[in-house]
XYZ file of C-alpha atoms in Angstrom:
406
model
C 95.701 45.933 63.374
C 97.008 44.605 66.651
C 94.560 43.066 69.174
C 94.829 46.099 71.474
C 93.957 48.432 68.581
C 90.910 46.329 67.698
C 89.748 46.513 71.318
C 90.140 50.298 71.321
C 88.093 50.640 68.121
C 85.478 48.269 69.533
C 85.111 50.133 72.811
C 85.159 53.542 71.098
C 82.453 52.445 68.617
C 80.301 50.929 71.365
C 80.769 54.098 73.390
C 79.610 56.298 70.511
C 76.503 54.171 69.996
C 75.674 54.132 73.714
C 76.397 57.863 74.132
C 73.795 58.806 71.545
C 71.295 56.240 72.810
C 71.511 57.375 76.441
C 71.483 61.093 75.623
C 68.529 60.576 73.254
C 66.270 58.402 75.413
C 64.686 61.267 77.343
C 63.709 63.121 74.172
C 61.181 60.362 73.445
C 60.310 59.582 77.061
C 59.365 63.236 77.617
C 56.261 62.640 75.481
C 55.315 59.669 77.678
C 56.029 61.521 80.928
C 53.756 64.348 79.804
C 50.787 62.041 80.362
C 52.194 60.192 83.392
C 53.254 63.273 85.369
C 50.392 65.444 84.089
C 52.809 68.255 83.277
C 53.112 70.340 80.083
C 55.514 68.948 77.498
C 57.450 72.240 77.411
C 58.127 71.949 81.146
C 59.280 68.334 80.879
C 61.547 68.715 77.845
C 63.145 71.741 79.536
C 64.555 69.343 82.154
C 67.135 68.292 79.554
C 68.466 71.861 79.216
C 71.211 71.575 81.833
C 72.187 68.089 80.696
C 72.502 69.234 77.091
C 74.593 72.214 78.220
C 76.901 69.975 80.240
C 77.779 67.931 77.143
C 79.351 71.006 75.554
C 80.640 72.825 78.618
C 82.317 69.735 80.046
C 84.110 68.679 76.847
C 87.336 70.754 77.285
C 87.741 69.594 80.894
C 87.168 65.974 79.868
C 89.792 66.248 77.125
C 92.284 67.901 79.485
C 91.793 65.193 82.107
C 92.309 62.504 79.474
C 95.589 64.122 78.403
C 96.769 63.992 82.017
C 95.446 60.652 83.248
C 94.961 58.567 80.117
C 92.262 58.285 77.484
C 91.444 54.663 78.309
C 90.935 55.513 81.990
C 88.621 58.393 81.093
C 86.639 56.160 78.749
C 86.098 53.797 81.679
C 84.794 56.738 83.705
C 82.499 57.601 80.794
C 80.930 54.139 80.553
C 80.467 53.697 84.297
C 79.375 57.285 84.949
C 76.819 57.728 82.183
C 75.450 54.245 82.846
C 74.888 55.033 86.530
C 73.346 58.396 85.637
C 70.877 56.700 83.291
C 69.866 54.254 86.023
C 69.392 57.131 88.472
C 67.184 58.915 85.915
C 65.030 55.798 85.788
C 64.471 55.778 89.555
C 63.590 59.432 90.242
C 60.272 60.414 91.798
C 59.779 63.982 90.568
C 60.864 66.482 87.943
C 63.497 68.164 90.131
C 65.286 64.868 90.653
C 65.003 64.112 86.936
C 66.645 67.435 86.070
C 69.592 66.630 88.363
C 69.900 63.096 86.995
C 69.910 64.391 83.419
C 72.544 66.996 84.320
C 74.698 64.155 85.669
C 74.083 62.174 82.489
C 75.121 65.143 80.357
C 78.225 65.712 82.469
C 79.465 62.169 81.931
C 78.295 62.314 78.309
C 80.710 65.218 77.766
C 83.584 62.766 78.128
C 82.960 60.714 75.009
C 83.716 62.866 71.961
C 86.937 64.645 72.994
C 88.370 61.558 74.682
C 87.386 58.819 72.232
C 88.369 60.768 69.106
C 91.767 61.627 70.582
C 92.167 58.020 71.799
C 91.520 56.573 68.351
C 93.609 59.161 66.485
C 96.602 58.439 68.741
C 96.414 54.636 68.638
C 95.025 53.704 65.204
C 97.392 52.666 62.387
C 98.377 55.805 60.437
C 97.088 54.402 57.131
C 93.667 53.531 58.590
C 92.795 56.498 60.810
C 90.285 57.978 58.394
C 88.488 54.667 57.860
C 88.314 54.054 61.599
C 87.031 57.575 62.262
C 84.317 56.834 59.737
C 83.378 53.626 61.556
C 83.041 55.595 64.799
C 80.769 58.059 63.027
C 78.527 55.305 61.660
C 78.221 53.799 65.161
C 77.073 57.167 66.490
C 74.572 57.617 63.659
C 73.053 54.220 64.408
C 72.801 55.281 68.055
C 70.966 58.469 67.113
C 68.541 56.524 64.922
C 68.046 53.812 67.567
C 67.422 55.999 70.619
C 63.757 56.699 69.894
C 63.095 53.070 68.948
C 64.752 51.755 72.124
C 63.009 54.294 74.352
C 59.580 53.719 72.847
C 59.928 49.943 72.664
C 61.159 49.439 76.228
C 58.619 51.920 77.600
C 55.789 50.041 75.932
C 57.052 46.624 77.076
C 58.284 47.369 80.592
C 57.527 51.009 81.415
C 59.445 54.266 81.048
C 61.720 53.565 84.007
C 63.103 50.408 82.422
C 63.748 52.401 79.243
C 66.362 54.373 81.228
C 67.575 51.595 83.543
C 68.280 48.748 81.098
C 70.474 50.761 78.667
C 72.290 52.097 81.748
C 73.013 48.567 82.957
C 74.332 47.554 79.533
C 76.591 50.608 79.480
C 77.990 49.765 82.923
C 78.747 46.244 81.710
C 80.712 47.763 78.816
C 82.621 49.918 81.312
C 83.452 46.908 83.475
C 84.699 45.082 80.375
C 87.023 47.999 79.555
C 88.196 48.102 83.172
C 88.998 44.378 82.961
C 91.018 44.984 79.788
C 92.949 47.753 81.564
C 93.693 45.604 84.611
C 94.828 42.652 82.500
C 96.926 44.792 80.156
C 94.869 44.072 77.046
C 94.450 47.852 76.698
C 97.267 50.164 77.771
C 96.150 52.557 80.507
C 98.653 55.380 80.048
C 99.070 57.560 76.995
C 102.187 57.289 74.861
C 104.841 59.696 76.110
C 107.463 60.652 73.499
C 111.151 60.574 74.265
C 113.306 63.700 74.366
C 114.134 63.552 70.664
C 110.526 63.129 69.572
C 109.385 65.826 71.989
C 111.904 68.265 70.512
C 110.694 67.400 66.999
C 107.142 68.153 68.090
C 108.199 71.494 69.572
C 110.173 72.468 66.471
C 107.356 71.532 64.104
C 104.758 73.289 66.253
C 106.818 76.454 66.004
C 106.672 76.240 62.193
C 102.935 75.616 62.003
C 101.193 79.017 61.920
C 98.488 79.687 64.455
C 96.488 80.862 61.469
C 95.827 77.212 60.621
C 94.049 76.651 63.917
C 92.126 79.911 63.422
C 90.969 78.674 60.006
C 89.797 75.398 61.526
C 88.020 77.271 64.319
C 86.122 79.291 61.694
C 85.066 76.200 59.753
C 84.149 74.325 62.964
C 81.975 77.167 64.255
C 80.225 77.977 60.984
C 79.908 74.276 60.172
C 78.171 73.642 63.483
C 75.723 76.494 62.809
C 75.012 75.165 59.316
C 74.566 71.530 60.345
C 72.362 72.396 63.325
C 70.188 74.609 61.145
C 69.925 71.958 58.435
C 69.099 69.072 60.788
C 66.651 71.222 62.779
C 64.777 72.343 59.661
C 64.888 68.966 57.909
C 61.521 67.631 59.204
C 59.704 70.897 58.418
C 61.370 71.292 55.028
C 60.627 67.729 53.899
C 57.087 67.921 55.245
C 56.452 71.028 53.139
C 58.266 69.780 50.037
C 56.540 66.371 50.046
C 53.144 67.837 51.043
C 52.832 65.384 53.924
C 49.805 65.255 56.203
C 50.824 67.033 59.418
C 48.972 64.434 61.500
C 51.118 61.554 60.184
C 54.104 62.065 62.469
C 55.269 58.454 62.191
C 55.541 58.720 58.416
C 57.555 61.927 58.656
C 59.797 60.404 61.328
C 60.562 57.380 59.145
C 61.379 59.588 56.154
C 63.674 61.886 58.154
C 65.374 58.921 59.860
C 65.957 57.189 56.520
C 67.420 60.361 54.996
C 69.808 60.808 57.917
C 70.899 57.167 57.917
C 71.604 57.200 54.173
C 73.579 60.391 54.563
C 75.631 58.911 57.420
C 77.390 56.611 54.940
C 79.403 59.710 54.046
C 81.404 59.328 57.246
C 82.794 55.961 56.211
C 83.521 57.027 52.633
C 85.048 60.333 53.735
C 87.263 58.535 56.224
C 88.453 56.009 53.652
C 89.293 58.711 51.121
C 91.125 60.735 53.801
C 93.536 57.800 54.166
C 94.315 57.924 50.439
C 93.913 61.495 49.227
C 95.107 64.977 50.267
C 92.883 66.075 53.120
C 92.845 69.742 52.188
C 91.480 68.872 48.746
C 88.780 66.674 50.281
C 87.839 69.337 52.796
C 87.575 72.055 50.159
C 85.545 69.708 47.946
C 82.877 69.264 50.625
C 82.136 73.003 50.562
C 82.290 73.226 46.774
C 79.715 70.445 46.409
C 77.385 71.775 49.109
C 77.164 75.269 47.579
C 75.045 74.350 44.530
C 73.063 71.861 46.632
C 71.993 74.643 48.995
C 70.727 76.661 46.025
C 68.832 73.626 44.747
C 67.317 73.031 48.201
C 66.077 76.617 48.254
C 63.930 76.119 45.162
C 63.377 72.411 44.452
C 60.309 70.603 45.758
C 58.624 67.249 45.438
C 60.559 63.983 45.322
C 63.701 65.843 44.215
C 63.913 67.292 47.713
C 64.558 63.806 49.102
C 67.550 63.302 46.835
C 68.944 66.749 47.615
C 68.450 66.133 51.349
C 70.336 62.825 51.220
C 73.270 64.335 49.304
C 73.520 67.376 51.603
C 73.482 65.122 54.663
C 76.038 62.866 52.973
C 78.416 65.794 52.428
C 78.031 67.040 56.014
C 78.907 63.561 57.290
C 81.634 63.123 54.662
C 83.416 66.163 56.091
C 83.305 64.965 59.720
C 86.208 62.434 59.688
C 88.255 64.747 57.479
C 87.787 67.572 60.003
C 88.761 65.318 62.900
C 91.902 64.130 61.124
C 92.875 67.706 60.277
C 92.529 68.657 63.942
C 94.575 65.629 65.000
C 97.236 66.568 62.446
C 97.655 70.108 63.769
C 97.338 69.403 67.505
C 100.050 68.089 69.770
C 99.684 64.499 70.946
C 100.053 65.780 74.508
C 97.076 68.129 74.139
C 94.943 66.301 71.611
C 92.163 65.531 74.056
C 91.940 69.214 74.999
C 91.924 70.186 71.312
C 88.963 67.924 70.582
C 87.268 69.164 73.744
C 87.556 72.766 72.574
C 86.168 71.781 69.170
C 83.035 70.290 70.695
C 82.687 73.213 73.080
C 82.716 75.557 70.072
C 80.045 73.401 68.487
C 77.940 73.694 71.633
C 78.215 77.499 71.566
C 77.380 77.668 67.858
C 74.496 75.174 67.786
C 71.843 77.502 69.317
C 72.631 80.017 66.569
C 71.646 77.351 64.042
C 68.338 76.776 65.803
C 67.622 80.517 65.887
C 68.542 80.764 62.218
C 65.738 78.316 61.443
C 63.332 80.282 63.640
C 64.238 83.479 61.767
C 63.945 81.859 58.323
C 60.484 80.489 59.029
C 59.305 83.730 60.592
C 56.673 85.865 58.909
C 59.099 88.211 57.169
C 61.935 85.895 56.051
C 60.356 83.515 53.555
C 60.972 79.987 54.844
C 63.220 77.434 53.125
C 64.611 79.755 50.416
C 65.842 82.229 53.041
C 67.315 79.451 55.149
C 69.209 77.649 52.405
C 70.476 80.843 50.778
C 71.875 81.845 54.181
C 73.480 78.402 54.534
C 74.991 78.859 51.071
C 76.509 82.162 52.220
C 77.996 80.435 55.279
C 79.321 77.705 53.003
C 81.044 80.273 50.819
C 82.846 81.725 53.859
C 83.911 78.221 54.924
C 85.134 77.462 51.409
C 87.354 80.547 51.396
C 88.679 79.659 54.862
C 89.397 76.032 53.918
C 91.326 77.155 50.839
C 93.671 79.048 53.182
C 94.876 75.798 54.783
C 98.453 74.806 53.931
C 99.171 72.273 51.231
C 99.100 68.662 52.347
C 102.779 68.067 51.683
C 103.756 70.281 54.584
C 100.992 68.924 56.738
C 102.157 65.358 56.247
C 105.537 66.365 57.617
C 103.801 67.833 60.625
C 101.778 64.706 61.176
C 104.917 62.565 61.248
C 106.410 64.770 63.920
C 103.413 64.403 66.188
C 103.565 61.129 68.131
C 100.628 58.842 67.567
């Protein structure tokens, strides 16, 4: 890779790590603030509602702005904006101010996924895009796993305010470093604009690609978001029941769930590497084929076997992520790729609450718990499998990908 490409991957990976750290800090600090502010936990955690909503609602706008003004410029806005918002959250004096600060944090947090994924897909070497998408995914997974540790550790050492302020300062420093690279030309500020001939090729190829392809991907994105949200939401409860853990040993359960998720996250790197070497449709279909029997096993298996099943299910969810992103990049115009990724994450935001409610229904009095949940997830997986099989063969898709400027 060229030096500029390495810088882009470095900043995008750091951004993914910092995004998940900063958006996850409050989830742990809410427990601490419950005692400090003498307010119910439910009231405090609800302060994150608007911020969480902003991450999804703001994604299409962030992607559209990046398509117009440059992905690197928008990434600079992300680093500086979310860093400042985190610092503000660490200096508030009451819950109303905290709610506004968290909304600001969520608004700037909406920038990362649509902008960074489009940025990397448009600038990475064609034969390494999958591998690099996998690296971005691993960086985000480490951020998710680190957020609680960073929040709890800093709060214990220097107080809850420093737990928000210090990560914010580090994020601003990263933004200033990217700004320096833009000013000095180490990273190109403007997006690649194709010439007339390339633009015509894009238009001609877009006319031949059926809109049905994008509809298929929308179906798999939506149902996949429901399934993943339901699985990750139920994972602590499911493992606690299957392993017969003491409900008072929260730290033990947290370590087990964190370890399962981290082991599963290796699927992003492996899925990305294989996507550079194998037909993506076949890989995508395979993820649903493998998850189907695993969901049936999860419905009935208990004991230590549940740990193995949980790791493999998580692995396959993460395995599919870079393949999905590359499929979306393949079928979206380079001029609107940021918007395309923004719409994907907005769909995920809309679908995610359905996953949470699916867990609530499954563990209700009448549904039956884990068997009901995982059999429902298997049914969703079957629909996604049928949809994925409707994608065109990779030979035609590779032609399309060459026509789209990277």
